[in-house]
PDB file of C-alpha atoms and ligand atoms in Angstrom:
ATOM      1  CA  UNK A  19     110.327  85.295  70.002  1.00  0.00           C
ATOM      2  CA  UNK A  20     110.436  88.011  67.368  1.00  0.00           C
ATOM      3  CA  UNK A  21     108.146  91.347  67.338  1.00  0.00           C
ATOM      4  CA  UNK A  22     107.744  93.789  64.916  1.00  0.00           C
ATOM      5  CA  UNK A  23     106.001  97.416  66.325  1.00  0.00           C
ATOM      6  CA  UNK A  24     104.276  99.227  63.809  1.00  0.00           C
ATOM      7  CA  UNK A  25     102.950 102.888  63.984  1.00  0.00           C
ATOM      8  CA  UNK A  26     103.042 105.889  62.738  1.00  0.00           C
ATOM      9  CA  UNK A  27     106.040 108.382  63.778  1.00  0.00           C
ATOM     10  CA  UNK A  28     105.161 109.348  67.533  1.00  0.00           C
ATOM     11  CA  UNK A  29     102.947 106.382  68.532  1.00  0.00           C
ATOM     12  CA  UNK A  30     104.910 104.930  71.036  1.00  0.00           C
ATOM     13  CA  UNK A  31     106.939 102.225  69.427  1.00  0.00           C
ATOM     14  CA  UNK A  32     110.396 103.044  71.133  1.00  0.00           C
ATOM     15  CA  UNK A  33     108.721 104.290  74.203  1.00  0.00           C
ATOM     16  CA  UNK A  34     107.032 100.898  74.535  1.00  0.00           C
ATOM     17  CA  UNK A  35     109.406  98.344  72.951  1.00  0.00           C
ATOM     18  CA  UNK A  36     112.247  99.467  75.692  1.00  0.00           C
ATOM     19  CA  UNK A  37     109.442  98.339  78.381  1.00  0.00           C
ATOM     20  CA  UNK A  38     108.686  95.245  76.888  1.00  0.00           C
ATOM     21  CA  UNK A  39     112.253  94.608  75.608  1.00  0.00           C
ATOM     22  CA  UNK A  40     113.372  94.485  79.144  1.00  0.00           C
ATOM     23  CA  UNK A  41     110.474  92.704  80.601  1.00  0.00           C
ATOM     24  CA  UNK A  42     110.732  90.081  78.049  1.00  0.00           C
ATOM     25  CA  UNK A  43     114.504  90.164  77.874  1.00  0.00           C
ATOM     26  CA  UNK A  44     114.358  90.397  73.674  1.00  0.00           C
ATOM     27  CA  UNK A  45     117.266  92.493  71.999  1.00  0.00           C
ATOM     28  CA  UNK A  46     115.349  96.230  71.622  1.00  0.00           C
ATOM     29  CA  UNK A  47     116.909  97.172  67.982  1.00  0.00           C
ATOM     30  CA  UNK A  48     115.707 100.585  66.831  1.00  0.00           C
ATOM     31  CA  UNK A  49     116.303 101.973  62.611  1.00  0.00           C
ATOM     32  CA  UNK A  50     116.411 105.386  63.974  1.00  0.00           C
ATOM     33  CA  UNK A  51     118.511 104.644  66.689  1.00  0.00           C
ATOM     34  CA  UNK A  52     120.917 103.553  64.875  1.00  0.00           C
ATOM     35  CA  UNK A  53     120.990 106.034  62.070  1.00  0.00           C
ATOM     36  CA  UNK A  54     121.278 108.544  64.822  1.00  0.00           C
ATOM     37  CA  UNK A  55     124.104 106.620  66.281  1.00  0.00           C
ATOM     38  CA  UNK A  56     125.737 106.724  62.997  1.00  0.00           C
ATOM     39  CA  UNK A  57     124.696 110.600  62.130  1.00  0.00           C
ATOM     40  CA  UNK A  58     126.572 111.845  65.646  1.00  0.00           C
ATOM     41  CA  UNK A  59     129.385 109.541  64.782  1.00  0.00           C
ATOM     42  CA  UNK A  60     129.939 111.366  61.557  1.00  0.00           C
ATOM     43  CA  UNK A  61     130.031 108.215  59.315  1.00  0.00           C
ATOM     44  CA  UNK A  62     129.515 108.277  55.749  1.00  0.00           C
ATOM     45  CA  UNK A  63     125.893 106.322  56.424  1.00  0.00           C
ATOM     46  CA  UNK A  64     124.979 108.984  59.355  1.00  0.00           C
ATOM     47  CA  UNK A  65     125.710 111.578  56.459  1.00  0.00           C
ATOM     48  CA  UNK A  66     123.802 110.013  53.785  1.00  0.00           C
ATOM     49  CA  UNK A  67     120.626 109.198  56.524  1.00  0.00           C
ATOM     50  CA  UNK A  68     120.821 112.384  57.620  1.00  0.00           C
ATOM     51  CA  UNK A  69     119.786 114.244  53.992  1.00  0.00           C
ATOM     52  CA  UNK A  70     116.952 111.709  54.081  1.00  0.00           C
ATOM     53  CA  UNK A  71     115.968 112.240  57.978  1.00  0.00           C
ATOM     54  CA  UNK A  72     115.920 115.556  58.099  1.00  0.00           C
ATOM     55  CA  UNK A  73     113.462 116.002  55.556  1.00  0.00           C
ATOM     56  CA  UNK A  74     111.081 113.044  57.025  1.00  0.00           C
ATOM     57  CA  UNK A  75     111.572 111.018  54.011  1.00  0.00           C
ATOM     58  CA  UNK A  76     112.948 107.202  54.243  1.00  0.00           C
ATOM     59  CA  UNK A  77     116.512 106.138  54.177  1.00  0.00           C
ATOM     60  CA  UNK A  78     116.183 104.223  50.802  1.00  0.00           C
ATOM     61  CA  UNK A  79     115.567 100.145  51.234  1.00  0.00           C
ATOM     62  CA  UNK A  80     118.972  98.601  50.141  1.00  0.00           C
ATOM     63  CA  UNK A  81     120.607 101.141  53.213  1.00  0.00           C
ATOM     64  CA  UNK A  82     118.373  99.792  55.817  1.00  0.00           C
ATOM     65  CA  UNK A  83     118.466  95.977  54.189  1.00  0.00           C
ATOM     66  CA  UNK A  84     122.120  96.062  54.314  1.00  0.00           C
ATOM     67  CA  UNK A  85     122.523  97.692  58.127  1.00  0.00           C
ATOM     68  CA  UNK A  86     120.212  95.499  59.733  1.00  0.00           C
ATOM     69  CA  UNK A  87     121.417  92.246  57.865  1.00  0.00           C
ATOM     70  CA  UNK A  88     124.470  93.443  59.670  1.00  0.00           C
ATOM     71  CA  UNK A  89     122.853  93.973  63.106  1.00  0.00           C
ATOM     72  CA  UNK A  90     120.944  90.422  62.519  1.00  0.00           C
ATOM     73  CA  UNK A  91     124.384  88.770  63.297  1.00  0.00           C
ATOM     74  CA  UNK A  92     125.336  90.553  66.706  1.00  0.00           C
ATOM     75  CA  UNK A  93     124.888  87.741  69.055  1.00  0.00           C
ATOM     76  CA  UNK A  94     121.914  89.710  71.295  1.00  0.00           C
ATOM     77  CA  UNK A  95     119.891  89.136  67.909  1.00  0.00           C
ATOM     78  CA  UNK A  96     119.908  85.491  68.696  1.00  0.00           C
ATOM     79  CA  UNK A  97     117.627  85.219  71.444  1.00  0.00           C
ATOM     80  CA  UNK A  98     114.647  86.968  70.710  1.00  0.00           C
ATOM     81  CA  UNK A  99     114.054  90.972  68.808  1.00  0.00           C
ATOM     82  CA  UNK A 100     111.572  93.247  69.095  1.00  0.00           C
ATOM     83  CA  UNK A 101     111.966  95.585  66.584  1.00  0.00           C
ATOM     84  CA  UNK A 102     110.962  99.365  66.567  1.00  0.00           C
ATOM     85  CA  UNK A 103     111.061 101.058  63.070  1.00  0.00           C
ATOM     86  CA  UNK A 104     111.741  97.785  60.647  1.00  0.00           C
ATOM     87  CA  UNK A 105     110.276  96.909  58.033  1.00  0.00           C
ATOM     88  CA  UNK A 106     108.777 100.388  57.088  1.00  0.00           C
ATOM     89  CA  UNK A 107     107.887  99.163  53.206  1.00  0.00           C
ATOM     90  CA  UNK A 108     107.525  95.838  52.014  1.00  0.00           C
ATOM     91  CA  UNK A 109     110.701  95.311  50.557  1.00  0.00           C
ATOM     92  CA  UNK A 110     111.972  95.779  53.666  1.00  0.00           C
ATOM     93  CA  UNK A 111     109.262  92.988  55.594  1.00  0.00           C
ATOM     94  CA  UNK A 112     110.710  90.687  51.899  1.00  0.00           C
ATOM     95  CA  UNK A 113     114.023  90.868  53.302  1.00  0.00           C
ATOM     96  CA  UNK A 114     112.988  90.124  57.203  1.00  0.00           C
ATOM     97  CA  UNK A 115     111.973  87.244  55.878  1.00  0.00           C
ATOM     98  CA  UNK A 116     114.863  86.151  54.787  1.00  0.00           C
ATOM     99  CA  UNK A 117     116.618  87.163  58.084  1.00  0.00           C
ATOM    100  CA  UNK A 118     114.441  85.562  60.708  1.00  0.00           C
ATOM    101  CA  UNK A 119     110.516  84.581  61.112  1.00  0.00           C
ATOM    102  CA  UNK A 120     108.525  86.968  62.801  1.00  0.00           C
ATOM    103  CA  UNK A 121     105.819  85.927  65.619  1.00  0.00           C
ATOM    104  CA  UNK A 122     104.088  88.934  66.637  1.00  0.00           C
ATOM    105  CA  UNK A 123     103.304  92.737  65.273  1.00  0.00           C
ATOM    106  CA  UNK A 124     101.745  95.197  67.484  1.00  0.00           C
ATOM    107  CA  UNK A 125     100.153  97.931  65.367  1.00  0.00           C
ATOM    108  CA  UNK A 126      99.784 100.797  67.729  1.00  0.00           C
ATOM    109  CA  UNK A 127      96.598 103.019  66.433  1.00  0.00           C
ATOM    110  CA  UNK A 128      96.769 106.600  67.234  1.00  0.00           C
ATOM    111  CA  UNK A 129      95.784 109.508  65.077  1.00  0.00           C
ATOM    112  CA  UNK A 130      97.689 112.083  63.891  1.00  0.00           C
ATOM    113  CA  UNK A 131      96.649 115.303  65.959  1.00  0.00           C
ATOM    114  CA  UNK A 132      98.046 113.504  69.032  1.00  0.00           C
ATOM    115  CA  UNK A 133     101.094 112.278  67.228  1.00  0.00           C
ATOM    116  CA  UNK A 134     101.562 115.930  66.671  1.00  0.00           C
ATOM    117  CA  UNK A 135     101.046 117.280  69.515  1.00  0.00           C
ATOM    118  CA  UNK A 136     103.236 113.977  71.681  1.00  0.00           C
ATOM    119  CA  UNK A 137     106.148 114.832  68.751  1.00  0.00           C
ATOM    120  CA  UNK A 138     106.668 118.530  69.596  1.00  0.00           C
ATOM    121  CA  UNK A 139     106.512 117.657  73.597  1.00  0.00           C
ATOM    122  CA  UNK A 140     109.159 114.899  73.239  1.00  0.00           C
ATOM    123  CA  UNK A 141     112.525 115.748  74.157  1.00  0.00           C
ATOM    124  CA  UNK A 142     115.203 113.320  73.822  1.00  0.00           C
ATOM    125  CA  UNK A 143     118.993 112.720  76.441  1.00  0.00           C
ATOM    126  CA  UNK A 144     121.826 113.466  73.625  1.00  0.00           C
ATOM    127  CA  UNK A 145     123.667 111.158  75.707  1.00  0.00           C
ATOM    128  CA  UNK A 146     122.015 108.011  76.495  1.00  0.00           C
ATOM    129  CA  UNK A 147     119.409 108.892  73.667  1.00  0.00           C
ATOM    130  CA  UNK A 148     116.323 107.829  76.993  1.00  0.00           C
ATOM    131  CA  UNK A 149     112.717 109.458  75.781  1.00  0.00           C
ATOM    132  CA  UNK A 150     111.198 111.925  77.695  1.00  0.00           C
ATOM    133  CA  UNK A 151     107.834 114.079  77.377  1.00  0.00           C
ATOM    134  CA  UNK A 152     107.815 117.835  78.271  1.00  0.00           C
ATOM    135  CA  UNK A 153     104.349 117.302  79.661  1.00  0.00           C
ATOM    136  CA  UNK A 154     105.531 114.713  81.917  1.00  0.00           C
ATOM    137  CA  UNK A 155     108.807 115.521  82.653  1.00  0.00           C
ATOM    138  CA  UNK A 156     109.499 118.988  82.731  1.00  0.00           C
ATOM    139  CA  UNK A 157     113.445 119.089  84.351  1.00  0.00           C
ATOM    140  CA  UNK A 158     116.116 119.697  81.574  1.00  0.00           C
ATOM    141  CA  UNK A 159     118.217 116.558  82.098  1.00  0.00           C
ATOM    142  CA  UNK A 160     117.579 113.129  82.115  1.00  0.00           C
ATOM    143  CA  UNK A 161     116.941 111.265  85.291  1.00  0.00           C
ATOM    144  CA  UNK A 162     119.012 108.320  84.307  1.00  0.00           C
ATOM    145  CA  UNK A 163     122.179 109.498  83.129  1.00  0.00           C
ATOM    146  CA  UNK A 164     121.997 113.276  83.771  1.00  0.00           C
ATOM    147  CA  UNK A 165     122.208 114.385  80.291  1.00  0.00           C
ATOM    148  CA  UNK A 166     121.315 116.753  78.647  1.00  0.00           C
ATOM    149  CA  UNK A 167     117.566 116.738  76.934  1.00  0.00           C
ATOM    150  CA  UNK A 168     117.179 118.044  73.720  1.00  0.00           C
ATOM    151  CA  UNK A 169     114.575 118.280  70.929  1.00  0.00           C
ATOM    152  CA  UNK A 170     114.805 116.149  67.632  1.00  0.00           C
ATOM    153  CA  UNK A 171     115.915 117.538  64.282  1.00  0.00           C
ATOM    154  CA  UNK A 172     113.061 115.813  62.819  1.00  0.00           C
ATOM    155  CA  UNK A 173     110.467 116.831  65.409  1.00  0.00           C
ATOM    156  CA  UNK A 174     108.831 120.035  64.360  1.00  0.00           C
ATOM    157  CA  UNK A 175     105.130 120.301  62.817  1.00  0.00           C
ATOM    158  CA  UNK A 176     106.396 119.887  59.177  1.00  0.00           C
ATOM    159  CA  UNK A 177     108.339 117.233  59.220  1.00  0.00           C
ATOM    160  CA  UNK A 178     106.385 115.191  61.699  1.00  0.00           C
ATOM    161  CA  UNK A 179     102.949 115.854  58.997  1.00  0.00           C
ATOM    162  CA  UNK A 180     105.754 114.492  55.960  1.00  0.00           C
ATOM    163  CA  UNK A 181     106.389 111.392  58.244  1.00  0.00           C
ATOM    164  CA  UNK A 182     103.103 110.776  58.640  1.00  0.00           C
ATOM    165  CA  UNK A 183     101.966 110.463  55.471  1.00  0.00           C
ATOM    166  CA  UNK A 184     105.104 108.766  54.192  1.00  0.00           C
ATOM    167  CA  UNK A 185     103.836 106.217  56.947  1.00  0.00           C
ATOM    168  CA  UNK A 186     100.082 106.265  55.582  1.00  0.00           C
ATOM    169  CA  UNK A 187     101.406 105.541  51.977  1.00  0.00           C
ATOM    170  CA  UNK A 188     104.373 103.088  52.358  1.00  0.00           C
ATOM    171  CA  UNK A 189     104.404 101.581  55.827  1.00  0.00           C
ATOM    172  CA  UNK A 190     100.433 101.399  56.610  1.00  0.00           C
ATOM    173  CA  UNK A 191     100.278  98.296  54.142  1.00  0.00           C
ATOM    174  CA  UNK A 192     102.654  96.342  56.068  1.00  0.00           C
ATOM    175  CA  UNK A 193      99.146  95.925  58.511  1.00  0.00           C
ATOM    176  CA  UNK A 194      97.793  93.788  55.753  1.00  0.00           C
ATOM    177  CA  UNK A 195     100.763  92.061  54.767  1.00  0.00           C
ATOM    178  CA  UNK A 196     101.234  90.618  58.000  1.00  0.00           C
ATOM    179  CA  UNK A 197      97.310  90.767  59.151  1.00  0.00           C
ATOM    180  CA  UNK A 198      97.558  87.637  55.852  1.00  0.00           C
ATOM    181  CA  UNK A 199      99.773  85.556  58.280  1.00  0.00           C
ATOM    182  CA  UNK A 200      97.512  86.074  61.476  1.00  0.00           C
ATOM    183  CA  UNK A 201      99.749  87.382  63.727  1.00  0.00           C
ATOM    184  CA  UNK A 202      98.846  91.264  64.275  1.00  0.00           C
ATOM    185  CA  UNK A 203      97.553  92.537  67.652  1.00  0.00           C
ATOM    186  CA  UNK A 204      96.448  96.406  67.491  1.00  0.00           C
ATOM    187  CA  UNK A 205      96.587  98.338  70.445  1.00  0.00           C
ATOM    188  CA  UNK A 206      95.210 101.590  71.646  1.00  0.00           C
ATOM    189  CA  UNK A 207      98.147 103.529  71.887  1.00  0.00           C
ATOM    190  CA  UNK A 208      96.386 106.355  74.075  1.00  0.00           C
ATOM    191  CA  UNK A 209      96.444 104.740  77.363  1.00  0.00           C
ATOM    192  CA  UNK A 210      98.816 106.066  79.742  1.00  0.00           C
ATOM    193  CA  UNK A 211     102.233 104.318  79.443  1.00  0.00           C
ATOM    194  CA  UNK A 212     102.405 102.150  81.888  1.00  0.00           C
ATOM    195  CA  UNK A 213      98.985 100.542  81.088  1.00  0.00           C
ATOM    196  CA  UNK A 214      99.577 100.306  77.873  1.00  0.00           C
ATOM    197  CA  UNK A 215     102.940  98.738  78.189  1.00  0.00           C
ATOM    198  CA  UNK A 216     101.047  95.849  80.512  1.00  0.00           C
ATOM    199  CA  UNK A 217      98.660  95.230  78.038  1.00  0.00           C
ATOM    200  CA  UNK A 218     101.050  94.544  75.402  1.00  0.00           C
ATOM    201  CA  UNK A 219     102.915  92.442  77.905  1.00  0.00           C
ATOM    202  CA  UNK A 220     100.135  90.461  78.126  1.00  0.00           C
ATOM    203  CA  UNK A 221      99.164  90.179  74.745  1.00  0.00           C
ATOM    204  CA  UNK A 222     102.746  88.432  74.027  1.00  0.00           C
ATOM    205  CA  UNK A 223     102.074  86.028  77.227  1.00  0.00           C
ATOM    206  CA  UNK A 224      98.580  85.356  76.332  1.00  0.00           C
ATOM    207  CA  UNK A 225      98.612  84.369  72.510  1.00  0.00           C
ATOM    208  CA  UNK A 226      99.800  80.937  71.241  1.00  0.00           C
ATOM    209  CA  UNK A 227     103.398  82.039  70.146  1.00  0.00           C
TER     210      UNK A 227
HETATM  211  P1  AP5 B 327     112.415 106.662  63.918  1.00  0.00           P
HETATM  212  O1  AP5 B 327     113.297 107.114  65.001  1.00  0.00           O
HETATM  213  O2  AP5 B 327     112.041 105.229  63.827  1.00  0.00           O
HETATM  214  O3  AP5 B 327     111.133 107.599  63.928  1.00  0.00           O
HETATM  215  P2  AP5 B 327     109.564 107.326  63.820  1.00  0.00           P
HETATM  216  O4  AP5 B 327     109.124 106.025  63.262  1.00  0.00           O
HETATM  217  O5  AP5 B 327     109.096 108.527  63.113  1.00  0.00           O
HETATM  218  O6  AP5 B 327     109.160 107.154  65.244  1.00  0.00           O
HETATM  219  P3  AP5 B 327     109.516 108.078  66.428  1.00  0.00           P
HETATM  220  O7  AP5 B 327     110.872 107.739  66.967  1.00  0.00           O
HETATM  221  O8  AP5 B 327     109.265 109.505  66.016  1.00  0.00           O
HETATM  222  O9  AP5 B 327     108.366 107.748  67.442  1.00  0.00           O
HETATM  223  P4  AP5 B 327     108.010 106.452  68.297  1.00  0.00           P
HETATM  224  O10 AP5 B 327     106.852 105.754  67.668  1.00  0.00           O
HETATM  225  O11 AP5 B 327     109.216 105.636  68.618  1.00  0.00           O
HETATM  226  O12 AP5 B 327     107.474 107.194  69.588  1.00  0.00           O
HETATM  227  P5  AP5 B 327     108.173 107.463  71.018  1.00  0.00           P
HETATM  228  O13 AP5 B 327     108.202 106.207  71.807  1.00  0.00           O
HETATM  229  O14 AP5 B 327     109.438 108.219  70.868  1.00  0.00           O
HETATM  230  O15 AP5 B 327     113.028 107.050  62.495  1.00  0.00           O
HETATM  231  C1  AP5 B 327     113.480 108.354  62.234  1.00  0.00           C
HETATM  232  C2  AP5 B 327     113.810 108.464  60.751  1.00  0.00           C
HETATM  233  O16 AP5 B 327     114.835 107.517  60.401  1.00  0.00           O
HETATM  234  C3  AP5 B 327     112.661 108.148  59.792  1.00  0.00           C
HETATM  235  O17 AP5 B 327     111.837 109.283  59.572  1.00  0.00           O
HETATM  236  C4  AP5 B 327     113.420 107.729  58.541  1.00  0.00           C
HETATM  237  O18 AP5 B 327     113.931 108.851  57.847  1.00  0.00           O
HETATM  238  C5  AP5 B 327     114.617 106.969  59.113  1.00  0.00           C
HETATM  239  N1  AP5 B 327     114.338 105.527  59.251  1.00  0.00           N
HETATM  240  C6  AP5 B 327     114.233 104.822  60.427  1.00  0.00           C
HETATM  241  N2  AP5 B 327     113.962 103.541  60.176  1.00  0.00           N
HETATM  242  C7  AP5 B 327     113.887 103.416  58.819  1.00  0.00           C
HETATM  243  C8  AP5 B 327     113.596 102.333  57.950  1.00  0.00           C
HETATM  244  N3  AP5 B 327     113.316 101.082  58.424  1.00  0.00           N
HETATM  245  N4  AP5 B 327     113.562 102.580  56.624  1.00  0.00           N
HETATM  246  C9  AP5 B 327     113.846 103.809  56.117  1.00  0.00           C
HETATM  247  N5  AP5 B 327     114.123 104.882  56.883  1.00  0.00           N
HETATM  248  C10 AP5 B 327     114.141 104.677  58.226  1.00  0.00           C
HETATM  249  O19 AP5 B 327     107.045 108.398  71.667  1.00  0.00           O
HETATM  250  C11 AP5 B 327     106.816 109.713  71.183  1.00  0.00           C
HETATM  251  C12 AP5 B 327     106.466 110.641  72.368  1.00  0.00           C
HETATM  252  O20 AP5 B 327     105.194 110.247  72.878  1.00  0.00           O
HETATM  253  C13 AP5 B 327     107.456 110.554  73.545  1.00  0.00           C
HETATM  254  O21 AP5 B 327     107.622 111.826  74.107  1.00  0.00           O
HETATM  255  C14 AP5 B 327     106.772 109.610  74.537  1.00  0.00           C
HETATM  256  O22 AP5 B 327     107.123 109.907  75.879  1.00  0.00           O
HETATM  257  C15 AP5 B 327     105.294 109.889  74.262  1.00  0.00           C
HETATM  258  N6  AP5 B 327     104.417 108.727  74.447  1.00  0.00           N
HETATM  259  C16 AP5 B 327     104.623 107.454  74.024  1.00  0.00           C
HETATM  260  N7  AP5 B 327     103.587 106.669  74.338  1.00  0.00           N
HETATM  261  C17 AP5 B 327     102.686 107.466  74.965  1.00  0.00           C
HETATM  262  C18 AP5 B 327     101.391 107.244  75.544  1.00  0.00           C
HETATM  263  N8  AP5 B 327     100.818 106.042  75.540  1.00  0.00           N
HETATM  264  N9  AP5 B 327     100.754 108.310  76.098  1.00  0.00           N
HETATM  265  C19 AP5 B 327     101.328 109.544  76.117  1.00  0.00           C
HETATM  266  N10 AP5 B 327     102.553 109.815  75.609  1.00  0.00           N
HETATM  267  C20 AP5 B 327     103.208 108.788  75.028  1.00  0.00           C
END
């Protein structure tokens, strides 16, 4: 099976495709985690991302197409993805297609005061790269690994607003494009974690897939 999340910066989609991802035992593959990956390794792609990144704009199409074409032959792609942060336009969702055929999107709907205010709250381990909340977790390291927590480059008011309506103008009509195949499930992505992560669960089990 292959799932797409969709949502605007801060709406949950790594929080809740790591849950499902290991419940479901599909390969979690993240845009952003990689481009972070490749920023702290100090590669020529982390340095070009990063002048995009930092500024809340997107890393341009033929960057991502290329990097996840790559990442679509790693053998963990084979058996299932659910991927957090891909497509974000609709060249990108052109190219999917030509990489694999997609089930499921969950479109998590939130608006953007609470992104906001859930961006400048998150803190993030620099070493295992595990998301926390401030308002839920208020110890300085990360319970998993013991690392340190630390806030995002990209998460301050400004640059969370500039995602947000980068999202609104070239990722929000990705909802239509695939609403056209029948095969997106939005979810209230208020609900408290756990809950939420259930329901999703169980919209995967439930639907003819
Ligand atoms: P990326 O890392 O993908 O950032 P994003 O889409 O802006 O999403 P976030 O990681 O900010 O949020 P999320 O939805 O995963 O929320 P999270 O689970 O952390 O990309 C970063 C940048 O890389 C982009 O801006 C772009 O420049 C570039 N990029 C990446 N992919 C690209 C692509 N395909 N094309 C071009 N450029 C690309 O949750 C947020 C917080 O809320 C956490 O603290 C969490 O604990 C909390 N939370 C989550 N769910 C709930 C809940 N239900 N209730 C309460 N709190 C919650």
């Amino acid at each position: 099976m292959n799932i797409i999340f969709l949502g605007p910066p801060g709406s949950g989609k790594g929080t809740m495709a790591e849950r499902v991802g290991k419940e479901m035992k599909l390969a979690h593959i993240s845009t952003g985690d990689i481009l972070r990956a490749e920023i702290k390794a100090g590669s020529e792609l982390g340095g070009l991302a990063k002048s995009y990144i930092d500024k809340g704009a997107l890393v341009p199409d033929s960057v991502i197409i290329d990097m996840m074409r790559e990442r679509f032959k790693q053998d963990d792609a084979k058996g299932g993805v659910l991927l957090d942060g891909f497509p974000r336009t609709v060249a990108q969702a052109e190219a999917l297609d030509s990489l694999t055929a997609i089930d499921a999107v969950i479109n998590l709907e939130v608006d953007v005061q609470v992104i906001v205010n859930r961006v400048i709250a998150r803190r993030v381990c620099e070493q295992c790269g595990c998301v926390y909340s401030v308002k839920t977790h208020a110890a300085s390291d990360c319970s998993k690994c013991g690392g340190k927590l630390v806030i995002r480059p990209d998460d301050n008011e400004q640059t969370v607003r500039e995602r947000f309506r980068v999202y609104e103008e070239q990722t929000q009509p990705l909802i239509d494009f695939y609403a056209q195949r029948g095969i997106v499930s939005n979810v209230d992505a208020t609900m408290p974690i756990e809950e939420e992560a259930a329901y999703i669960i169980d919209i995967l089990n439930t639907e003819k897939i």
